[in-house]
Coordinates of C-alpha atoms in Angstrom, one line a residue:
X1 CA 108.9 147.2 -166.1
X2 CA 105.4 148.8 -165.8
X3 CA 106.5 151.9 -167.9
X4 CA 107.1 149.0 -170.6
X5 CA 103.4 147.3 -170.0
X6 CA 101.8 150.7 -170.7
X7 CA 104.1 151.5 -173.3
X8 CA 103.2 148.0 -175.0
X9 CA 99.5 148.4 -173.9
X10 CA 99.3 152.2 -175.5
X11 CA 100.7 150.8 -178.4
X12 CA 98.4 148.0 -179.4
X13 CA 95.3 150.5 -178.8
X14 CA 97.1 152.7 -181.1
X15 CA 97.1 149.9 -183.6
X16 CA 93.5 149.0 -183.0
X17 CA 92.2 152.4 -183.6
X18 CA 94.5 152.3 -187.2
X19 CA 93.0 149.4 -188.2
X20 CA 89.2 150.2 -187.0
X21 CA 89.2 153.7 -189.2
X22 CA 92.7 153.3 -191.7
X23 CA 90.8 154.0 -195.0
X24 CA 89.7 150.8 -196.7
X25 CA 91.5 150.7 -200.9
X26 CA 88.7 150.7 -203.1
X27 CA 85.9 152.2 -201.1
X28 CA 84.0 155.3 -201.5
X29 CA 82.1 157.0 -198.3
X30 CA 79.1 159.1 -200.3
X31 CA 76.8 161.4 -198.4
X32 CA 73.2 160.3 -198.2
X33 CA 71.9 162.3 -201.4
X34 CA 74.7 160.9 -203.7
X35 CA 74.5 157.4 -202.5
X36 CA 70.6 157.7 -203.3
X37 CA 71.4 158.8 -207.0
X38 CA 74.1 156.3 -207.1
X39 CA 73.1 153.2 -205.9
X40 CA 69.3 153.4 -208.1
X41 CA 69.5 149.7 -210.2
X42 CA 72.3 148.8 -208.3
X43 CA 72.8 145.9 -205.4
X44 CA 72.6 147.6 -202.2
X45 CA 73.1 145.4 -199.2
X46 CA 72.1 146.2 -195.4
X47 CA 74.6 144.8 -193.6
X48 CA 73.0 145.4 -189.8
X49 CA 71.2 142.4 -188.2
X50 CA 68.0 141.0 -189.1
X51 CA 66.0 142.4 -186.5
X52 CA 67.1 146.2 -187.4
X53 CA 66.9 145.5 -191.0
X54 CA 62.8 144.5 -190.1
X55 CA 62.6 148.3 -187.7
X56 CA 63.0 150.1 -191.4
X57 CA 65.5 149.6 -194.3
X58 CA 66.5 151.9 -197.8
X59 CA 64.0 150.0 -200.5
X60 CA 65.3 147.3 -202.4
X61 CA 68.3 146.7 -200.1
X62 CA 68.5 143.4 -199.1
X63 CA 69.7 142.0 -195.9
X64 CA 73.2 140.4 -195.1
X65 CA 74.3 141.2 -191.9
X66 CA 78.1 141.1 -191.2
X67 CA 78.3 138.9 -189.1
X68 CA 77.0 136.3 -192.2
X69 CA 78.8 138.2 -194.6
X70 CA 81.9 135.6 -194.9
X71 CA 79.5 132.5 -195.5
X72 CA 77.1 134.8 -198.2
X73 CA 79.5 136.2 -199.9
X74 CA 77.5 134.2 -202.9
X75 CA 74.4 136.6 -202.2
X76 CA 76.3 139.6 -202.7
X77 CA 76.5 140.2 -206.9
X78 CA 79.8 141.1 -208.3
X79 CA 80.4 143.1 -211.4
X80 CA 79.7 146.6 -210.9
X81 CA 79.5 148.4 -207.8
X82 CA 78.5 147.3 -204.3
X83 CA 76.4 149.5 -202.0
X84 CA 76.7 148.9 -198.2
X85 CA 74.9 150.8 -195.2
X86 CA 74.3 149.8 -191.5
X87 CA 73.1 151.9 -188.9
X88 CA 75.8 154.5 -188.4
X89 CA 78.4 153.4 -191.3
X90 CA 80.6 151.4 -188.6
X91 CA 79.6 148.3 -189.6
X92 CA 79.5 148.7 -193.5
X93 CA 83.5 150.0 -193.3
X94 CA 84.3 146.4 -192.0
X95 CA 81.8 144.7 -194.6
X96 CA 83.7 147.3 -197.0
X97 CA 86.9 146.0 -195.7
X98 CA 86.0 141.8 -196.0
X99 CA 84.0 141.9 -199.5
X100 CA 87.6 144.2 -200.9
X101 CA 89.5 141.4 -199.6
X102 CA 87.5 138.8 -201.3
X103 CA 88.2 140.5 -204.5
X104 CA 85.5 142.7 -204.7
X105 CA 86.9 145.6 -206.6
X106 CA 84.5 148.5 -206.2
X107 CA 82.5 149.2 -203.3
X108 CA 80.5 152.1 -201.9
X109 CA 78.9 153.3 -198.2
X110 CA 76.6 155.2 -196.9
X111 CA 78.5 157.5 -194.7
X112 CA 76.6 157.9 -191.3
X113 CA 74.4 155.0 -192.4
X114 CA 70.8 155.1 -191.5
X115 CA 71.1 158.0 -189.0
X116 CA 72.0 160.4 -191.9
X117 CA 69.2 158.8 -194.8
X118 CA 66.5 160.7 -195.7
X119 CA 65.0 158.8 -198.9
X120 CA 62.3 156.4 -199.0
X121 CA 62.5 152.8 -196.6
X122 CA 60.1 150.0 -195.9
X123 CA 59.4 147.8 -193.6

C-alpha cells in the first residue's frame, strides 16, 4: 500500500513539472538582444508585481502583473505580437500560457527575464 502512495505521489510531481516547463504553442523564448530588436513599436508587458515593476523596468513596458492578468486581459492589445518579461522568465511562460489560451495567437518572452537584460530601463 505505501509503495502505491509514492508511486501515485512521484507521479503527480512528474506531471507538475510537465506542466510548469511543457513548451507553451505559439510562444517564442528570444535571448535578450533579439527581444530588444524585436519588441521596438511593439506592446511589451511586465508581467512581475507592481512593486518590482517600480525597482526598474525595459522602457515603454507597461505593467500587468499575472496575477491581474485574467481580469486585464483588455489592457493587453491584440493584433500583432505580444512581448512578455518578469524577473527570471518564470512568470512570463505562465502569462505566455493564459493570454495563448485566450486566443492570443502570437506571443514572445524574454528568456531569463530581467536577470539576462542589458538595454535601457526606467524607473
Amino acid at each position: 500500500m505505501e509503495t502505491v502512495l509514492y508511486t501515485l505521489l512521484f507521479l503527480f510531481v512528474l506531471w507538475m513539472m510537465y506542466k510548469q516547463f511543457a513548451p507553451v504553442k505559439g510562444l517564442r523564448t528570444l535571448p535578450a538582444e533579439q527581444f530588444q530588436t524585436e519588441s521596438k513599436g511593439s506592446p511589451v508587458i511586465d508581467v512581475r508585481e507592481a512593486h518590482e515593476y517600480k525597482r526598474g523596468h525595459i522602457e515603454g513596458a507597461v505593467n500587468v502583473p499575472l496575477s491581474q492578468l485574467p481580469q486585464r486581459f483588455g489592457d493587453v492589445p491584440r493584433g500583432g505580437t505580444v512581448y512578455l518579461y518578469c524577473q527570471s522568465g518564470m512568470r512570463s511562460k505562465q502569462a505566455a500560457r493564459l493570454l495563448v489560451r485566450g486566443g492570443y495567437a502570437d506571443v514572445a518572452e524574454l528568456r531569463g527575464g530581467m536577470l539576462s537584460w542589458r538595454g535601457p530601463t526606467q524607473r
